[in-house]
Structure formats: C-alpha cells, structure tokens
CSV table of C-alpha atoms in Angstrom, one decimal:
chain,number,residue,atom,x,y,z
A,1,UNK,CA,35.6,-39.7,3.7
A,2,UNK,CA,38.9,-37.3,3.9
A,3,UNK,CA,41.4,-38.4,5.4
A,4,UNK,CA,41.7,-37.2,9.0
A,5,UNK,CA,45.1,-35.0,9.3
A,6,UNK,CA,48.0,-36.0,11.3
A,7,UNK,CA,47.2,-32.6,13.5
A,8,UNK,CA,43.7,-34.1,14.2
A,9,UNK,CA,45.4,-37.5,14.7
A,10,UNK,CA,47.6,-36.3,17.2
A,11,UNK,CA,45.0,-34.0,19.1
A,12,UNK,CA,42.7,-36.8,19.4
A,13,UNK,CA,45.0,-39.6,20.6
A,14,UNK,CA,46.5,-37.2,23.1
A,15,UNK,CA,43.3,-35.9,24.7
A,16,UNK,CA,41.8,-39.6,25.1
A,17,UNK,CA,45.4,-40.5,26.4
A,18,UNK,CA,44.9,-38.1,29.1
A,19,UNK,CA,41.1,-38.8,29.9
A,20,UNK,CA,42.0,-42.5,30.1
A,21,UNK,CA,45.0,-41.9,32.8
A,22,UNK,CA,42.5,-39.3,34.3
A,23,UNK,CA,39.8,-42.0,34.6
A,24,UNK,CA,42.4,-45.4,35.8
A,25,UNK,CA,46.1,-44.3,36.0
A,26,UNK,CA,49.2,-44.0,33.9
A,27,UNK,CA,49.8,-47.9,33.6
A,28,UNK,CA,46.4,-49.3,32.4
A,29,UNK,CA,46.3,-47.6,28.8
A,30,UNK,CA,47.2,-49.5,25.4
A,31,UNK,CA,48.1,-47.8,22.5
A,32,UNK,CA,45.6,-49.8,20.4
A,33,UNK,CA,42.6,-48.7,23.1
A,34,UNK,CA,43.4,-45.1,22.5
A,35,UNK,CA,43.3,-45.6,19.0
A,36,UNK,CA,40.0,-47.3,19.2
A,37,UNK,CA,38.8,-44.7,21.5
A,38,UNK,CA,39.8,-41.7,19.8
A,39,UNK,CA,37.8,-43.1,16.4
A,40,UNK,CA,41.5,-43.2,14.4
A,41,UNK,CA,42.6,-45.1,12.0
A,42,UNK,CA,45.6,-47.6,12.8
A,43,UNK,CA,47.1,-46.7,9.5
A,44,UNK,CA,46.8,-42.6,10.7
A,45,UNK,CA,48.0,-43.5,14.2
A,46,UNK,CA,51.3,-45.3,13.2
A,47,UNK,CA,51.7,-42.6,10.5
A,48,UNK,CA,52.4,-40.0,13.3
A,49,UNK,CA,54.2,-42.3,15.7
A,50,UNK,CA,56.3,-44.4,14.2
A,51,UNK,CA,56.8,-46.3,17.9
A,52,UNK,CA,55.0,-46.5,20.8
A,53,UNK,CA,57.7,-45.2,22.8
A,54,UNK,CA,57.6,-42.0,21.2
A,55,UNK,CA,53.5,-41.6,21.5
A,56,UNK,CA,54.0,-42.4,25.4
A,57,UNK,CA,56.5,-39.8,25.7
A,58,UNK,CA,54.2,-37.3,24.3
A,59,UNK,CA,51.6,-38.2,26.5
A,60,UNK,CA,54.0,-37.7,29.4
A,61,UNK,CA,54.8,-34.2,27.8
A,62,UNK,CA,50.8,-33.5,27.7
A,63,UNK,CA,50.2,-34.5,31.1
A,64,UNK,CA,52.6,-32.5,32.4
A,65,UNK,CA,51.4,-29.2,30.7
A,66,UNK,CA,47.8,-30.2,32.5
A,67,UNK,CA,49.0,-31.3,35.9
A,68,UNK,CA,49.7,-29.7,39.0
A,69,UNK,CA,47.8,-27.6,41.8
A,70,UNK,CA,44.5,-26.5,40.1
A,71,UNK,CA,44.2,-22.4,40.7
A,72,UNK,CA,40.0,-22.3,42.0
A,73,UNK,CA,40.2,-19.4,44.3
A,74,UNK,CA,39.7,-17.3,40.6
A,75,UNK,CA,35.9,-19.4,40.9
A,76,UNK,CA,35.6,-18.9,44.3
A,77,UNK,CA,35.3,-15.2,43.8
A,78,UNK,CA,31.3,-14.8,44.2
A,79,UNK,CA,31.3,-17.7,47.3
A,80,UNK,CA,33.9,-15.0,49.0
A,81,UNK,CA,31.9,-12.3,47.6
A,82,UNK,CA,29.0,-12.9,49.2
A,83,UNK,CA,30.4,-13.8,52.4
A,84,UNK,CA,32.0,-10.3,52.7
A,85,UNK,CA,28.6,-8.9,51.6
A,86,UNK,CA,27.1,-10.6,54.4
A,87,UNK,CA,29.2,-9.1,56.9
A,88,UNK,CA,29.5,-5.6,54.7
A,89,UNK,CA,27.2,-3.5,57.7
A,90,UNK,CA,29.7,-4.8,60.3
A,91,UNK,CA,32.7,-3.5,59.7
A,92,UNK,CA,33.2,-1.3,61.8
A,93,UNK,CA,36.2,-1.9,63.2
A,94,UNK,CA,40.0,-3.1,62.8
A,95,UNK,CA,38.5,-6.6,64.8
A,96,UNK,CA,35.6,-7.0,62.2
A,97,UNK,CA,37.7,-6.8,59.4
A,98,UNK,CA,40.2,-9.5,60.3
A,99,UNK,CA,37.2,-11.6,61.5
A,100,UNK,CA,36.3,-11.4,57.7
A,101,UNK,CA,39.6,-12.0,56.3
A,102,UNK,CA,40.4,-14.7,58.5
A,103,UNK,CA,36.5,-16.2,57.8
A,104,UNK,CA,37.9,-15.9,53.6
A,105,UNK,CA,40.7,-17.8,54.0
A,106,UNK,CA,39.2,-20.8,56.1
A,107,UNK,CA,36.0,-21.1,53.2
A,108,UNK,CA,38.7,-20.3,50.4
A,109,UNK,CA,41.6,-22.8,51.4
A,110,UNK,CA,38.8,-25.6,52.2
A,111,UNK,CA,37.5,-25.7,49.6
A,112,UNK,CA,40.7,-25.7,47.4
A,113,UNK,CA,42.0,-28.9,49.8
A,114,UNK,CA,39.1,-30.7,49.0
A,115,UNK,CA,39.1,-30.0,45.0
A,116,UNK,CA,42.7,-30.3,44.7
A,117,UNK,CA,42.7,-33.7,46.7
A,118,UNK,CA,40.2,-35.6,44.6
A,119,UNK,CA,41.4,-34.0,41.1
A,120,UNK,CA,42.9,-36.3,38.7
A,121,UNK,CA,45.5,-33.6,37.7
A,122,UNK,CA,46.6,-33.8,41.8
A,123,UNK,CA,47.1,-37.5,40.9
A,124,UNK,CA,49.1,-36.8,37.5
A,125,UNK,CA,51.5,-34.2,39.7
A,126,UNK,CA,52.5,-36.7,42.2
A,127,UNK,CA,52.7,-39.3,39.8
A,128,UNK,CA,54.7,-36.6,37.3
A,129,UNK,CA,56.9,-35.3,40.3
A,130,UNK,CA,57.8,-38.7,41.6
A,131,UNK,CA,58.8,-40.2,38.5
A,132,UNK,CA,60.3,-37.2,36.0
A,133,UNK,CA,63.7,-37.2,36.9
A,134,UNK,CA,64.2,-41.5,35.8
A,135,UNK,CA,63.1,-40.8,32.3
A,136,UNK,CA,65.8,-42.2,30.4
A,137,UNK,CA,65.3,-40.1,26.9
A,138,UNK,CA,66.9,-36.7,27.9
A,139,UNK,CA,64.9,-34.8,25.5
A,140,UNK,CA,61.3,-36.2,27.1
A,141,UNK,CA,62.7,-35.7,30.5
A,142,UNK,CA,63.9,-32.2,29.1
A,143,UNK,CA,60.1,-31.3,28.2
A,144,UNK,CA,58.4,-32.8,31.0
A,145,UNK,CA,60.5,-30.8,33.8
A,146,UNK,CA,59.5,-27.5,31.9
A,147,UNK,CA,56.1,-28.5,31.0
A,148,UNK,CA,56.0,-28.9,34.9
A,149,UNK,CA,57.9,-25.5,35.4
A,150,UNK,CA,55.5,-24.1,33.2
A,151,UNK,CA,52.1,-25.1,34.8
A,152,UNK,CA,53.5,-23.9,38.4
A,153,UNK,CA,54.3,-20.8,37.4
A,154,UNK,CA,50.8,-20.6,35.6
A,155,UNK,CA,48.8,-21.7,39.2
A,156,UNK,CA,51.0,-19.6,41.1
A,157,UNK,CA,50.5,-16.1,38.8
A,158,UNK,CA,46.6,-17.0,39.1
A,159,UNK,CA,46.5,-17.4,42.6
A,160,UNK,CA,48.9,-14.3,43.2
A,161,UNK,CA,46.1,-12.0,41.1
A,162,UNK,CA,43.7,-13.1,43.3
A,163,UNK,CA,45.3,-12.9,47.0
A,164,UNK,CA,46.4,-9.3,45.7
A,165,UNK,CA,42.8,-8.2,44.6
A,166,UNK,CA,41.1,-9.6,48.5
A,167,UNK,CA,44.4,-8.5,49.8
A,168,UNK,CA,43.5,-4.7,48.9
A,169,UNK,CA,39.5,-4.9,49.1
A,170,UNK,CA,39.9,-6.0,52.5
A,171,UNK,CA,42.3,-2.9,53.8
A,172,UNK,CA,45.3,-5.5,54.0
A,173,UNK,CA,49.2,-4.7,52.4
A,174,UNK,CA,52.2,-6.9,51.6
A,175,UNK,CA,54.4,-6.7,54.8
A,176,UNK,CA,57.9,-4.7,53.9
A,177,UNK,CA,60.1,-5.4,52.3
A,178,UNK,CA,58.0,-7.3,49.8
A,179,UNK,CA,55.8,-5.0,47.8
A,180,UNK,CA,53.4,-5.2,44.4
A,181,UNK,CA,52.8,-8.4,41.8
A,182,UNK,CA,56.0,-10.2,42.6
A,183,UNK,CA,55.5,-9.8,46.3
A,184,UNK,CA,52.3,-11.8,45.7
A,185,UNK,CA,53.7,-13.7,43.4
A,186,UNK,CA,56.3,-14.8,46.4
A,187,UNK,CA,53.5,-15.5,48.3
A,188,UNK,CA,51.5,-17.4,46.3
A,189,UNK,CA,54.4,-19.7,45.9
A,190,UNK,CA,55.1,-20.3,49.6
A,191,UNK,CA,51.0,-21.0,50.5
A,192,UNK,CA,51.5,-23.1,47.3
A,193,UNK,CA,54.4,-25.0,48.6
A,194,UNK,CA,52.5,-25.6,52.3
A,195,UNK,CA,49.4,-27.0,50.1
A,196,UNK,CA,51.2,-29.1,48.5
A,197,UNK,CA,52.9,-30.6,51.1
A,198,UNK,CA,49.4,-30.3,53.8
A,199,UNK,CA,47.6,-32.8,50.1
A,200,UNK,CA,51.3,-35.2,50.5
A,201,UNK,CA,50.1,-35.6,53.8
A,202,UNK,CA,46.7,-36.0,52.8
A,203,UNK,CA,47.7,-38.9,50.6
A,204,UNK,CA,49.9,-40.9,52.9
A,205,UNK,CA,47.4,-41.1,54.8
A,206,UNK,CA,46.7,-38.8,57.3
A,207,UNK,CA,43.1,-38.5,58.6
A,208,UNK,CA,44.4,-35.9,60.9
A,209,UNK,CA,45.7,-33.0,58.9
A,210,UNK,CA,41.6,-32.9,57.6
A,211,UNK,CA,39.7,-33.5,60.4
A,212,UNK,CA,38.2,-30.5,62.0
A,213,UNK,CA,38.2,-28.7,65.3
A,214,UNK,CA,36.6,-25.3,66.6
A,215,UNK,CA,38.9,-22.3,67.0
A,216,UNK,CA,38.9,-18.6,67.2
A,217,UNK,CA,42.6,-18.7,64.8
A,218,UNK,CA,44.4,-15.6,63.7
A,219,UNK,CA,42.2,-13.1,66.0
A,220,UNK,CA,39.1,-14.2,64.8
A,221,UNK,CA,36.0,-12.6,66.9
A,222,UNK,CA,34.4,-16.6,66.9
A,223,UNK,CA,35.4,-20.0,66.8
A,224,UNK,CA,34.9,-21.9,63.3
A,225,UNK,CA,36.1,-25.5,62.2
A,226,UNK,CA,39.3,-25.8,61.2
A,227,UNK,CA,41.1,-28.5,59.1
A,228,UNK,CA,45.0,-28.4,60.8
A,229,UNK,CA,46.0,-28.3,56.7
A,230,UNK,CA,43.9,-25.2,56.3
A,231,UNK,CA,45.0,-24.0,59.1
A,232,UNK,CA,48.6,-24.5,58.1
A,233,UNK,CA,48.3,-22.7,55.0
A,234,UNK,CA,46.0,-20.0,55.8
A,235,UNK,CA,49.2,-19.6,58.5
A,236,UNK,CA,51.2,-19.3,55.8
A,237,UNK,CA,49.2,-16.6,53.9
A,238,UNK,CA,48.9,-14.1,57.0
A,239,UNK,CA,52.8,-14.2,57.5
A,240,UNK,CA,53.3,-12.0,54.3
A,241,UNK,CA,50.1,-9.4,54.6
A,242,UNK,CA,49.4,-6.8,57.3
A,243,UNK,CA,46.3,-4.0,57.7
A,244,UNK,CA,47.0,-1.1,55.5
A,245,UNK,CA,47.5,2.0,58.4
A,246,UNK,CA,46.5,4.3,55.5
A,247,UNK,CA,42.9,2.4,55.0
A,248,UNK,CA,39.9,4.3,57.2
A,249,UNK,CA,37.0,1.8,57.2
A,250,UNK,CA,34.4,4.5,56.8
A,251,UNK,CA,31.0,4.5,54.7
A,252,UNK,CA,32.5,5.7,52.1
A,253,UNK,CA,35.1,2.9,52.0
A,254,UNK,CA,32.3,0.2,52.9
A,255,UNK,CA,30.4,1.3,49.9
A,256,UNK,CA,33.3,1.2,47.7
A,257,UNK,CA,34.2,-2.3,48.7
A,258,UNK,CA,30.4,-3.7,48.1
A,259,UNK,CA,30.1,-1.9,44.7
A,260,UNK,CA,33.2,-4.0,43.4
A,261,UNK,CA,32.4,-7.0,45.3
A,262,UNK,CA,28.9,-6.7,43.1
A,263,UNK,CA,31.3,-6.3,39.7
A,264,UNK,CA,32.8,-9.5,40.9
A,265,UNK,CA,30.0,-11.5,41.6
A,266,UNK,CA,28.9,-11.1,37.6
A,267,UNK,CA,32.0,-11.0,36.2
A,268,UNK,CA,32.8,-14.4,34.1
A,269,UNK,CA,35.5,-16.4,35.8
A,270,UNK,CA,39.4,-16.1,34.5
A,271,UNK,CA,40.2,-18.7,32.2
C-alpha cells in the first residue's frame, strides 16, 4: 500500500477534527481518536505534527476559516421566489409592494434565525469569538483573528449580493448617501451585527426574543407572526432601503419581475 502523503495526512486529520467538535465540542477530542478516525497511521500523523500543541492550533486555524454566521438567504432564493410569484397579480400599488417586501424579510430572516441557531459553525463562532484573543502563541492567535476576519467578510459579501438583487426586483433603492455594492455591503454588516447579537440572546437564554406575536410591522397590509429577533433585524434592514420614485409598477414591470424571478427559481444555488 503507498504510503498516504503528508497533504492527505493533514486533510484528513483536520476535517475529522472539525466533524468531531461539530458533533461534541472543542474539549472532548483526543489526538489519538482523530487519528483512529481519520484511518491514519500514527507513524504519518506524528510525521506532520511533531506535537500536539501544534496539530490543535491548526485545528483552531481550520475552525475559524469554517465558522461564523452561515449566508442561506443565497438558498432561500426560490422559497422568496415563489412567495413574490404568489402575490405577482397584486401589485398594484406602492401598499402591495411593501406588503411583499415586508412578508420577504419575515420568511427570509426566520428562517436564517433558526438555521444559524442550531448550526454547529454558530457554536464554533461563539466559542472562537470568546476565546481568540487568550491564545498564548502569537502566530495561532495571528491566524485565527484573520481566519475569523476572513469568513465575515465572506457571509457579509454573500448576503449583500442578495439584499441588492430583492432590493432592486422589488422597486426598492439604498437610501442617500449610501449607494451600489458597498452600500449593501454596509448593510449587510449592520443586519449582520443585530443577528448576531438577536442569536447571543438566543443563547443566554432568552425564550422571549423567539417567541411569536401577530403584527401588521413596517406597513404591512396584514398582521403575521413575528419573532421580536426577526423583527429586530428586519428593523435593521428597512433603515438603509427606500421605494425607488423612478420605478412605475406597470405590466410591463410586473412581467419583467416574474420572468427573472422564474431564472431564479432554476438557477443552482451560489456556492
């Protein structure tokens, strides 16, 4: 049998490192069970890490480049999709049209509280955030703070792709004097920021902050249930964006809306 390379070594201890913490938490892995469970040889293992110190600080590094605030609302796309097809032959009016919009953002930011809150990498980013700045090895602590950069500003470009492309199907504009992708950008950091403290909550905790209660929010035409967090964050979202004066909600716009909203629904999600 060849011998397995210290690449493969080092993939496979890493990604059964991470499923492991994934699966029980950070401090109930062994350095001899992930070498058992990633089918390596002891001899290959200590080969690439010398010391277990060094292997947990890689798995630290790892971690961090897979943690944070998962970015669904790219998969949400045909859920919204059909709910704005639904309601395609009613929107007639300035009123309908927010109705919708406000309707989007309940479904959308629901469903990314209740993903995000029972996701292992949620877990891993508290975990991460909490404990980062006492790693006593500069250089780990180094790689773990941009690793954590890193995946923010990868969530927060997603998400800011996908409030500009509803943003502008729905007749909607960045409110002056933010403008284009880093206006969105600036907003996707700022609904980002009240997520993440609306899940904090969450964990501490507090029933509250997820329990529903009927309202007609943000000018809706009909009450729905609202989650306070949603609420909070959906909040969040409307202060940057305002109705486009220059958009006419004719036929012709209508049908224009639908036909992309169809390209959407069979387009393969983002990766």
């Amino acid at each position: 049998m060849a011998r397995m390379s210290d690449r493969e070594t080092e993939k496979r201890m890493l990604d059964t490192a991470v499923s492991l913490i994934n699966e029980r938490g950070i401090a109930s892995i062994a350095f001899d069970e992930v070498i058992r469970e990633a089918g390596v040889s002891r001899t290959s293992a200590y080969r690439r890490w010398a010391g277990k110190d060094r292997f947990y600080a890689d798995v630290l590094i790892k971690l961090a480049h897979g943690a944070g605030l998962p970015g669904p609302e790219a998969h949400l796309g045909p859920v919204l999709s059909r709910l704005v097809l639904d309601r395609s032959d009613s929107l007639d009016s300035p009123d309908e049209v927010r109705s919708l919009l406000v309707e989007i953002l309940r479904v959308s930011i629901t469903a990314d509280l209740d993903l995000v809150s029972s996701s292992p990498q949620w877990r891993t980013y508290q975990l991460l955030l909490g404990s980062y700045q006492g790693i006593e090895d500069p250089e780990v602590r180094r790689a773990v703070t941009e690793a954590l950069a890193d995946t923010d500003r990868r969530v927060a470009e997603l998400r800011a792709r996908v409030y500009a492309q509803f943003t502008a199907l729905l007749g909607y504009r960045l409110r002056a004097p933010l403008s284009g992708p880093e206006g969105f950008e600036f907003m996707s950091r700022a609904s980002g920021a009240t997520m993440t403290g609306v899940l904090a909550r969450n964990s501490l905790g507090d029933t509250e902050i997820r329990t529903p209660r009927p309202m007609r929010a943000f000018g809706a035409n009909v009450a729905a249930d609202w989650a306070p967090g949603a609420y909070m964050v959906a909040a969040t979202v409307l202060t940057y964006i305002e109705p486009d004066p220059g958009v006419v909600w004719d036929r012709r716009r209508i049908d224009d809306m639908v036909a992309a909203l169809r390209d959407l629904q069979h387009a393969a999600p983002p990766q």
